[in-house]
Short mmCIF file of C-alpha atoms in Angstrom, two decimals:
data_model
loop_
_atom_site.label_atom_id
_atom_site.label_comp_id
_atom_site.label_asym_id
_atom_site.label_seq_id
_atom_site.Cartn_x
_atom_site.Cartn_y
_atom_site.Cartn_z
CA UNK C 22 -2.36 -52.75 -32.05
CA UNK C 23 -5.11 -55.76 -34.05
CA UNK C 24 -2.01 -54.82 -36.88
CA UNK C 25 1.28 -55.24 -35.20
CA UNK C 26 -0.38 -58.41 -33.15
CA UNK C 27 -0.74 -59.87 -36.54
CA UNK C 28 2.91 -60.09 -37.20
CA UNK C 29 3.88 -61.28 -33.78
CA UNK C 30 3.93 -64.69 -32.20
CA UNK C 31 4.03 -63.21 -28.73
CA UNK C 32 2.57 -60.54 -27.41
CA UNK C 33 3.10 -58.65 -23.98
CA UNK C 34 0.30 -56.61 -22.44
CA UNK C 35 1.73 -53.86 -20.02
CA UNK C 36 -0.88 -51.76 -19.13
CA UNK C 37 -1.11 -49.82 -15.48
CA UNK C 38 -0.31 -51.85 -13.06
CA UNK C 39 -3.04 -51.45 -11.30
CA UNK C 40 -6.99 -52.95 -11.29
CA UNK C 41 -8.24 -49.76 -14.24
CA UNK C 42 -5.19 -51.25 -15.97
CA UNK C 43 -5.93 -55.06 -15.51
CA UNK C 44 -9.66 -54.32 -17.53
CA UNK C 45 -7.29 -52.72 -19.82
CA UNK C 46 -5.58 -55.38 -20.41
CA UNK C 47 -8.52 -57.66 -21.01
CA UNK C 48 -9.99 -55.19 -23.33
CA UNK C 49 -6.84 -55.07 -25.38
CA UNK C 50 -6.73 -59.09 -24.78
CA UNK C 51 -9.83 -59.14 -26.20
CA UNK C 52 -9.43 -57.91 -29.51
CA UNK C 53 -5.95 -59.14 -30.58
CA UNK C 54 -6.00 -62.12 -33.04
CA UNK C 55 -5.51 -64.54 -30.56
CA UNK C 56 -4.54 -67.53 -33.79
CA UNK C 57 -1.31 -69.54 -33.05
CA UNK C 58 -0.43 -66.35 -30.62
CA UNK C 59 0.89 -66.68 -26.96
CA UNK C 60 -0.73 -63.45 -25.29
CA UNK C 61 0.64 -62.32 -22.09
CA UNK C 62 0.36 -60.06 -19.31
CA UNK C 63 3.50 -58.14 -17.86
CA UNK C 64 3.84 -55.05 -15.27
CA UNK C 65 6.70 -52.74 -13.65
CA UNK C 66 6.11 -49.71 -11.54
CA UNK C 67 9.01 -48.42 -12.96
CA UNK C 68 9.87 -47.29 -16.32
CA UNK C 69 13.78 -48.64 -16.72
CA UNK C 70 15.73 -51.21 -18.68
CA UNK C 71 15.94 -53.27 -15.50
CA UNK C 72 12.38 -53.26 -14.75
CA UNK C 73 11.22 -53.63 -18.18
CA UNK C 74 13.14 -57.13 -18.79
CA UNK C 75 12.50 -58.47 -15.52
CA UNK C 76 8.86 -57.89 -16.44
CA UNK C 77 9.15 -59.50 -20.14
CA UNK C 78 11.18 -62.30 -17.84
CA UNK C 79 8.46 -63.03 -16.06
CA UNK C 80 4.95 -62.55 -17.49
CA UNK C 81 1.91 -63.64 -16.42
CA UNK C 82 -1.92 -64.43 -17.27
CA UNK C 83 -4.43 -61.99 -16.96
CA UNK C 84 -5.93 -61.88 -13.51
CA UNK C 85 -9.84 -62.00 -14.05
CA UNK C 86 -9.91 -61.65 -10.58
CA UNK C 87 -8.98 -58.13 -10.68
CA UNK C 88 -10.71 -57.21 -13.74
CA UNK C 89 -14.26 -58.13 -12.72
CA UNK C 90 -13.59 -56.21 -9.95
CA UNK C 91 -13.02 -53.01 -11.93
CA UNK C 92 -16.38 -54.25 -14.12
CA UNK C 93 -18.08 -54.29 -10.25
CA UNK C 94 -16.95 -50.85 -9.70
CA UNK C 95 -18.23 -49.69 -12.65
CA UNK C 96 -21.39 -51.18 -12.67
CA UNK C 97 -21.68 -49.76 -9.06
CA UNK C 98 -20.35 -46.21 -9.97
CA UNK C 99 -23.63 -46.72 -12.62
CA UNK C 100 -25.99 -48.26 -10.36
CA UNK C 101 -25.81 -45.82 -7.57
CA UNK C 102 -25.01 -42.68 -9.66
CA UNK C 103 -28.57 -43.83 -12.04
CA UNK C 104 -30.25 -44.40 -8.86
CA UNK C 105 -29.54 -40.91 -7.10
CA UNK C 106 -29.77 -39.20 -10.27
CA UNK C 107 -33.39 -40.09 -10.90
CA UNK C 108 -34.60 -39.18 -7.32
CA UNK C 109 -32.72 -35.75 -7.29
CA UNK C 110 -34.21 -35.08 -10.96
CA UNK C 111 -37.65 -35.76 -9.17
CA UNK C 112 -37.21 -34.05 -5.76
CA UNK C 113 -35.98 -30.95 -7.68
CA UNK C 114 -37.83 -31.10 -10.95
CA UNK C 115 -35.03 -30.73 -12.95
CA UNK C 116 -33.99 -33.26 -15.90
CA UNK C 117 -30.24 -32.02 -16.20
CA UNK C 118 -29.33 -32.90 -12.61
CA UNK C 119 -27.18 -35.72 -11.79
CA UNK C 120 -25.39 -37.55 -8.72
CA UNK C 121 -22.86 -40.08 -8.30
CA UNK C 122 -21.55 -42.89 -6.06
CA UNK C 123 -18.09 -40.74 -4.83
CA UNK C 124 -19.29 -36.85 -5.81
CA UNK C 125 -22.75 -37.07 -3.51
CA UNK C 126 -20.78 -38.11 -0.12
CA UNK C 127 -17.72 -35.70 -0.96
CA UNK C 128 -20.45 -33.09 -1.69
CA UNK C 129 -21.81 -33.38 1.85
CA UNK C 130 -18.57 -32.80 3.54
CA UNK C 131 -17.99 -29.71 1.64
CA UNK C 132 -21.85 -28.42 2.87
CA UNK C 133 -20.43 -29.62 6.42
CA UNK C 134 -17.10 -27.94 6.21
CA UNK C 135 -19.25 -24.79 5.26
CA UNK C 136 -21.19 -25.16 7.96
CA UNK C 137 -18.40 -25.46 10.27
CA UNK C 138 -16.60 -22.51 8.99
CA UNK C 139 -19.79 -20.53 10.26
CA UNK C 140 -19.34 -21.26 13.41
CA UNK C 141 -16.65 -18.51 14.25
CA UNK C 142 -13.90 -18.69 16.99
CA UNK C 143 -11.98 -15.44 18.07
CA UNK C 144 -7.76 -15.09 18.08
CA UNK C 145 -5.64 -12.51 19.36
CA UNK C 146 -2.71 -12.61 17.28
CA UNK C 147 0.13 -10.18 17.99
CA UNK C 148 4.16 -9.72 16.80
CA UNK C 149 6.84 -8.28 18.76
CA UNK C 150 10.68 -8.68 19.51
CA UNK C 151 12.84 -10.36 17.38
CA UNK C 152 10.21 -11.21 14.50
CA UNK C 153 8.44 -13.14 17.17
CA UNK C 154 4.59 -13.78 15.84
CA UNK C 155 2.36 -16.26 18.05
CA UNK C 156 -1.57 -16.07 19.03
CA UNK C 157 -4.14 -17.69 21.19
CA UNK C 158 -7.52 -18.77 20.29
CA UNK C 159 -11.02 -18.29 22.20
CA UNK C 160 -12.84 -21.51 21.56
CA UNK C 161 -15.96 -20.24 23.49
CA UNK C 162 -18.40 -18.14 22.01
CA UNK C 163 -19.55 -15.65 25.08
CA UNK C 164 -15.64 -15.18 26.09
CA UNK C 165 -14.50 -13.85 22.69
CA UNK C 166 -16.85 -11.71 22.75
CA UNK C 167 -16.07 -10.05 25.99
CA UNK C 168 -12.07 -10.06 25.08
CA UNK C 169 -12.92 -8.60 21.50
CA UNK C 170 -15.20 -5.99 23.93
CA UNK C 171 -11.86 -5.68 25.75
CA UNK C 172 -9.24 -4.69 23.54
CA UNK C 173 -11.50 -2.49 21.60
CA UNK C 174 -11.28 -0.55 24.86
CA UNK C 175 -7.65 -0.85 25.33
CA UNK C 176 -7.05 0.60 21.59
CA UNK C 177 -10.31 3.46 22.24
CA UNK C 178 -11.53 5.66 19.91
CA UNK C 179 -8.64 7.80 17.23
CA UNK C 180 -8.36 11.07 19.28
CA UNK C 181 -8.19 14.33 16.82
CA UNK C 182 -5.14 16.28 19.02
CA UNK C 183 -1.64 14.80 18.02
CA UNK C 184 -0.82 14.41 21.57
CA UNK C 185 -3.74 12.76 22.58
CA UNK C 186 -3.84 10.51 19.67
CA UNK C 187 0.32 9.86 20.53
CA UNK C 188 -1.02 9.05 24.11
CA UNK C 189 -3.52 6.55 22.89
CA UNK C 190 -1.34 4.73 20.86
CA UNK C 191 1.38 4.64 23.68
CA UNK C 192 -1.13 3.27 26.26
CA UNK C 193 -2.71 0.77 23.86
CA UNK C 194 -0.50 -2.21 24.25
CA UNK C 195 -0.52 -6.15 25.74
CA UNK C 196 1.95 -8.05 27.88
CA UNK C 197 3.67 -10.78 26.23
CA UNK C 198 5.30 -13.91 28.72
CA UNK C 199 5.98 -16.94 27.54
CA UNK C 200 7.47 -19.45 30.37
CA UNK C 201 9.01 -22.65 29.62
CA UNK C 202 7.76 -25.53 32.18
CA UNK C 203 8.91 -28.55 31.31
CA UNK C 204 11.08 -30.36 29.00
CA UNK C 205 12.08 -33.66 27.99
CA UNK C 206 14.19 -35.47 25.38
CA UNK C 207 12.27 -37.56 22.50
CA UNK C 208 13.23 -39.59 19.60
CA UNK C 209 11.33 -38.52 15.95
CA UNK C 210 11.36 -40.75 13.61
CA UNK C 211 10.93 -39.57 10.06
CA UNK C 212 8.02 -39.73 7.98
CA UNK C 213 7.39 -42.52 5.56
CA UNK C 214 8.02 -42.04 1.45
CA UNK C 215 5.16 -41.11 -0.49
CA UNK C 216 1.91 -42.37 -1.73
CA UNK C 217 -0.54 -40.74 -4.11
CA UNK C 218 -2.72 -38.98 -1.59
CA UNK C 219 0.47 -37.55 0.38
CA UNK C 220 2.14 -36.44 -2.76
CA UNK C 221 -0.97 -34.26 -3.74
CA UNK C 222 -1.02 -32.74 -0.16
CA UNK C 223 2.50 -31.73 -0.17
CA UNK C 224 2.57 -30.95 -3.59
CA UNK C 225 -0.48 -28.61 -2.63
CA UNK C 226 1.45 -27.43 0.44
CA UNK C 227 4.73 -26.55 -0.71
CA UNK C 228 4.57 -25.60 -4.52
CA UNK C 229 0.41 -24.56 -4.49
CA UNK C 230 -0.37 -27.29 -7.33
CA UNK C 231 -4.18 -29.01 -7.82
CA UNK C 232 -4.43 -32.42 -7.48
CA UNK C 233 -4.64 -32.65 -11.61
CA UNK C 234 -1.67 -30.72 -12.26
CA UNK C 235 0.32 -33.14 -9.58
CA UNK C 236 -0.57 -35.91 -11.25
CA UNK C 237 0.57 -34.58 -14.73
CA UNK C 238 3.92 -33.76 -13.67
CA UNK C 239 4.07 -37.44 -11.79
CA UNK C 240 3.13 -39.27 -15.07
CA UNK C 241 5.95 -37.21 -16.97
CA UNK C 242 8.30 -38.23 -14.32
CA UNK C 243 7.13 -41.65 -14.55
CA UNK C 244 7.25 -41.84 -18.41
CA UNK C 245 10.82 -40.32 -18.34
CA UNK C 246 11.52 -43.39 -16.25
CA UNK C 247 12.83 -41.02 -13.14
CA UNK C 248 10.41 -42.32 -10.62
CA UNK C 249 8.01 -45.54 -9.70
CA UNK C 250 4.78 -45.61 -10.66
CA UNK C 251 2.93 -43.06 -8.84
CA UNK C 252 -1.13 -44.20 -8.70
CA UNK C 253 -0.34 -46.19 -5.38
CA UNK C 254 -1.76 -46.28 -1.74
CA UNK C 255 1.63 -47.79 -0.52
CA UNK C 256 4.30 -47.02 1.22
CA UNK C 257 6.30 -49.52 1.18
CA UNK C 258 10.19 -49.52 0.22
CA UNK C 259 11.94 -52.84 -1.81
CA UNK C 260 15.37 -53.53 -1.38
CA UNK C 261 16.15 -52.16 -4.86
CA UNK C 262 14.68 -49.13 -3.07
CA UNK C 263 16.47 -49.34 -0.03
CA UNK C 264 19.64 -50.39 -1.64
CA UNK C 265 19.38 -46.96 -3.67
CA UNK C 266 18.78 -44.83 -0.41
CA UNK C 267 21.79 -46.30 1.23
CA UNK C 268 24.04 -45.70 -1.87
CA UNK C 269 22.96 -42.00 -1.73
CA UNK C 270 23.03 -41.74 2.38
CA UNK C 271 26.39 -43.57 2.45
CA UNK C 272 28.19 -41.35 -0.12
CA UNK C 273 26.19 -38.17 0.42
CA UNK C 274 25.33 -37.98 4.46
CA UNK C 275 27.46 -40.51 5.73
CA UNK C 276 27.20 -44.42 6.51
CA UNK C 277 25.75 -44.07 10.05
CA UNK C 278 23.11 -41.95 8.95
CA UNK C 279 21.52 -44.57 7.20
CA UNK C 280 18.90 -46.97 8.87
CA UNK C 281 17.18 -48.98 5.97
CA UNK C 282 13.25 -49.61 6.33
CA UNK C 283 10.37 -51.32 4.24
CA UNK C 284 7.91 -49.23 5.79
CA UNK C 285 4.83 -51.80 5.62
CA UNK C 286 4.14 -55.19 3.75
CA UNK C 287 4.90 -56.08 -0.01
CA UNK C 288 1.61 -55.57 -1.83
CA UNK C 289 0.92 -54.91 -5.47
CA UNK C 290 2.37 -51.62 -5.24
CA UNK C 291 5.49 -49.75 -4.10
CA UNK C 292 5.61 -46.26 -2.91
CA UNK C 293 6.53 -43.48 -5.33
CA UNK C 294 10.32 -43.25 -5.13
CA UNK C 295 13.45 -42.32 -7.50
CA UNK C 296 14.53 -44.95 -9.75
CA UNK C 297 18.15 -43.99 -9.62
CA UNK C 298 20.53 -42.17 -7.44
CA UNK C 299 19.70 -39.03 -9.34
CA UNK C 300 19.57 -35.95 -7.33
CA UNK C 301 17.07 -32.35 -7.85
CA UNK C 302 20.70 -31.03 -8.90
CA UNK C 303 21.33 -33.27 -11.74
CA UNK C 304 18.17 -33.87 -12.89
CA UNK C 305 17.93 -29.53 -13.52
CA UNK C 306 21.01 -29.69 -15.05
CA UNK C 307 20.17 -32.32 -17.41
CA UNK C 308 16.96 -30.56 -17.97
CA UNK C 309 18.86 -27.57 -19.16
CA UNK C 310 21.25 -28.80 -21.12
CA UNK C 311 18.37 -30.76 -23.33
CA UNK C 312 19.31 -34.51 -22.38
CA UNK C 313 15.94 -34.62 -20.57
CA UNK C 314 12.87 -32.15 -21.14
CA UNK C 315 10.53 -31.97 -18.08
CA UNK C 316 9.14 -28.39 -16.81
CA UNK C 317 10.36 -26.38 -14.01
CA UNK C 318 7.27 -27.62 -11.62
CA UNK C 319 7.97 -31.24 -12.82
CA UNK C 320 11.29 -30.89 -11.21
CA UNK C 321 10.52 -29.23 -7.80
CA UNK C 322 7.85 -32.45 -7.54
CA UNK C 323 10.85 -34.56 -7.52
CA UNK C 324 12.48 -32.89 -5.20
CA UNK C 325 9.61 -33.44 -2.67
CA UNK C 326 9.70 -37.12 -3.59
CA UNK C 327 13.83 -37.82 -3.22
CA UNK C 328 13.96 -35.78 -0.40
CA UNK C 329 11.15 -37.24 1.70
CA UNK C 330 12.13 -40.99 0.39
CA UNK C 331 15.76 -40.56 1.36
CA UNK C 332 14.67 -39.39 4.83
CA UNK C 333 12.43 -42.30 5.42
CA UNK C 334 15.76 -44.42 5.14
CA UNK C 335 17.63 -42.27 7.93
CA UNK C 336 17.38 -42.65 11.47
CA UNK C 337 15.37 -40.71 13.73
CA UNK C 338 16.48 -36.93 14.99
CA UNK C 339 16.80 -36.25 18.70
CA UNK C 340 15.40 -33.26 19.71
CA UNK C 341 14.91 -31.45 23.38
CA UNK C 342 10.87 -30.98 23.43
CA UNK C 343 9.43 -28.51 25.58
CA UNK C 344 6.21 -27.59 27.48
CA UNK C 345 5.40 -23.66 27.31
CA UNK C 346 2.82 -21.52 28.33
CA UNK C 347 2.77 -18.28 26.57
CA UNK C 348 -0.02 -15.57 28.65
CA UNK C 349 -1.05 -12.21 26.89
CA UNK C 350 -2.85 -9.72 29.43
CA UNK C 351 -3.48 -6.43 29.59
CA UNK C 352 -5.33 -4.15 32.12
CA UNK C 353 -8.79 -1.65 30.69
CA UNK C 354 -10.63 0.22 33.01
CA UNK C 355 -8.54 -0.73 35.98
CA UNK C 356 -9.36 -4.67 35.52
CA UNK C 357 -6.51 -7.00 34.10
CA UNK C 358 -7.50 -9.55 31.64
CA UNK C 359 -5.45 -12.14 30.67
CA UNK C 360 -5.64 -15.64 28.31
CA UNK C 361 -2.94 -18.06 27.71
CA UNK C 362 -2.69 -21.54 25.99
CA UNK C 363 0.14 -24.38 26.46
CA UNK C 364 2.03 -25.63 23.53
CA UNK C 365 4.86 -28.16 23.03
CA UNK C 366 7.68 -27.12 20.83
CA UNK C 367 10.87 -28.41 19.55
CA UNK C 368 13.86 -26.76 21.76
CA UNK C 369 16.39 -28.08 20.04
CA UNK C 370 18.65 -30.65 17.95
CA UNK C 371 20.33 -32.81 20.20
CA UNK C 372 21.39 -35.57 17.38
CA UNK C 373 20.92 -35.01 13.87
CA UNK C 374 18.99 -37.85 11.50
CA UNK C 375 17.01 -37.49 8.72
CA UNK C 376 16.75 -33.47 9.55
CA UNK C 377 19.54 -33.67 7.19
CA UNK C 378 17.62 -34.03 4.60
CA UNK C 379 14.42 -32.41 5.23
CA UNK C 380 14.37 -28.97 7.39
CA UNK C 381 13.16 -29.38 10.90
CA UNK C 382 11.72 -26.28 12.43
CA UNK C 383 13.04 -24.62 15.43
CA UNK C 384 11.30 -21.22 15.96
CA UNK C 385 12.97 -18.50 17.54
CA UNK C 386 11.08 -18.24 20.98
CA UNK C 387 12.09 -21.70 21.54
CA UNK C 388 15.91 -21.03 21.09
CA UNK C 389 15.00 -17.65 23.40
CA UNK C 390 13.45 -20.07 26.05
CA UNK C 391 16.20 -22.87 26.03
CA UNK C 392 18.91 -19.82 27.81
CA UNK C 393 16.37 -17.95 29.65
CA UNK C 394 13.66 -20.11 30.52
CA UNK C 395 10.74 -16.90 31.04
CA UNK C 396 11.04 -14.34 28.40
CA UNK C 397 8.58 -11.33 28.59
CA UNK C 398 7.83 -8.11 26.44
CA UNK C 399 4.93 -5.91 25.54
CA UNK C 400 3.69 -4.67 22.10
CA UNK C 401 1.33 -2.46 20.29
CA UNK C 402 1.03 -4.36 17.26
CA UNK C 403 -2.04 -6.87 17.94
CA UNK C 404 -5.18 -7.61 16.19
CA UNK C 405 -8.57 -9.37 17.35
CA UNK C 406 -10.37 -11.17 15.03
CA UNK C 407 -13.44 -13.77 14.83
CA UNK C 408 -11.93 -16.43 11.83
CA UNK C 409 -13.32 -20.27 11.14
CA UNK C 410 -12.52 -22.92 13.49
CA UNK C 411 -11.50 -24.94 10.43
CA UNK C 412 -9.64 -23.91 6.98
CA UNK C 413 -11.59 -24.95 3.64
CA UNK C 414 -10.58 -28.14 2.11
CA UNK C 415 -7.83 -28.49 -0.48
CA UNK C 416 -7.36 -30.91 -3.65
CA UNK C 417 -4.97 -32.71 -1.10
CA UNK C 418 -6.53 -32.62 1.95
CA UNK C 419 -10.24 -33.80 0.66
CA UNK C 420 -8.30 -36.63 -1.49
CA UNK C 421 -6.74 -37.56 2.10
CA UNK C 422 -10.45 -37.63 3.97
CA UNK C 423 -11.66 -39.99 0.64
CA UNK C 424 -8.70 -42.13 1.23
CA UNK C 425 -9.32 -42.78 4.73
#
């Protein structure tokens, strides 16, 4: 860099834009010949001609503002980790031991979590007709107890005799009713694009990848100049943004399907979006005929980020919501036993938005319920078990809980 500054007049600095990239920047600043030179700072959060020459068209100084703040961060990522270090290398008499200012806190939610998952709840979770698969949960300790007592009745003991074994089986079985009380019509708006902790969660969600690997793939698809920059806590939308969604809704969807929104304040940052009106489609086709070279993962990563940034741009979906109560009973010993829970559900699609784009669940007792309002059936394929109130946290969903 010291070489190629030497043959320059001017010199651009276009680091992250972001405050790790503004120390960057001053580092860089720093040790460039700075004789007869005019040394400036640029950014873009996306990598495309357009960007790139806007940026060059309008550079900047560097913003010491931002950079001591990354030097205060650092110096408190120091302070505190030095600090906690030395008392847990006391307390446990152990010189490798270390702690730091983010790890120590995240560490204690993951001894909470554990602690939590300890503290077992019971579920009776059965399938029957039509693929149908539901359960109900038993918050309270002493009750889930007496329903697992229960239903290990209701199955009994394997008899040796075929018969009796046949009759067993026959007799070991729950009654299913769901009932639908109430419904209602309701307008759901679609979620908002993506920032860097949602990205990670769906990315975890939908395609099972760590936080690291999802951030890999982002930077090639950043680099390749296919999407914004993608280290960002925003969500808002620009109107080059918006202007791209309604090119795609308007040609793709159709016009009055689009409803354009900036989904927060202008800030530093934009939310991770396409750069172009490029679709999953063409962007796999270009990656196999060699014009582009990303991996397979790389490309079902931008498929979560076009589709859920083209749906924040579409209008909401109207959908029938419901009210149901679904009971499970049985009878053992002569005594019925019964436990039920209410849930709402989505009916149906009354007026179609965004759905278009990304898939809107409607399960099958709910299209079951919307003709027939009480549907009932019993089954022998159920299953009591004690399980943890809570799951264990993920890459995406402990990044979400240090976001907030």
């Amino acid at each position: 860099i010291q070489k190629l500054a030497q043959e320059a007049n001017i010199v651009f600095i276009a680091t992250d834009p972001d405050y790790e990239g503004e120390k960057i920047a001053f580092d860089i600043f720093m040790t460039i010949p700075k004789y007869k030179k005019e040394i400036k700072r640029i950014e873009y959060h996306e990598v495309t001609r357009k960007a790139i020459f806007n940026a060059i068209q309008n550079p900047r100084d560097l913003n010491i503002s931002l950079v001591m703040s990354q030097i205060v961060r650092r110096v408190t990522d120091r302070w505190v980790g030095f600090a906690m270090s030395e008392f847990l290398q006391k307390e446990e008499e152990k010189r490798w031991l270390s702690a730091g200012r983010v790890q120590t806190p995240v560490l204690g939610w993951l001894i909470e979590r554990e602690k939590e998952m300890k503290n077992k709840i019971g579920i009776l979770t059965f399938k029957g007709e039509n693929g149908i698969s539901d359960s109900v949960k038993i918050e309270n300790r002493e009750e889930a107890k007496k329903i697992s007592s229960s239903i290990k009745k209701l199955k009994g003991r394997k008899r040796k005799k075929e018969e009796d074994e046949r009759e067993r089986l026959d007799n070991a079985k729950i009654k299913v009713r769901y009932e639908l009380l109430e419904t209602s019509e309701e307008v759901i708006n679609p979620p908002p694009p993506l920032n860097t902790p949602e990205l990670i969660k769906e990315a975890f969600s939908k395609l099972k990848l760590s936080a690291p690997q999802t951030m890999n793939l982002a930077q090639q698809l950043f680099e390749s100049g296919i999407i914004t920059y993608h280290r960002t806590d925003s969500t808002h939308v620009s109107d080059v943004g918006i202007s791209l969604a309604k090119e795609f809704i308007s040609e793709n969807i159709g016009e009055n399907y689009f409803v354009g929104r900036t989904w927060g304040e202008e800030g530093a940052h934009e939310c991770i979006r396409p750069t172009k009106v490029l679709t999953p489609d063409e962007l796999t086709i270009s990656a196999k005929i060699g014009t582009i070279s990303l991996p397979e993962d790389a490309i079902k990563l931008y498929d979560i980020i076009f589709s859920r940034f083209i749906a924040s741009q579409m209008k909401p979906v109207k959908v029938l919501k419901g009210k149901v109560k679904l009971e499970l009973s049985w009878k053992v010993n002569g005594e019925e036993i019964s436990i039920s829970k209410l849930s709402d559900m989505n009916m149906k699609i009354i007026e179609d938005g965004w759905n278009k784009v990304i898939f809107l669940p409607i399960s099958d007792i709910a299209r079951i319920l919307v003709e027939k309002k009480v549907f009932e059936f019993e089954t022998k394929d159920f299953k009591f078990s004690f399980v943890s109130p809570v799951p264990p946290y993920t890459h995406g969903s402990l990044i979400e809980e240090m976001r907030k």
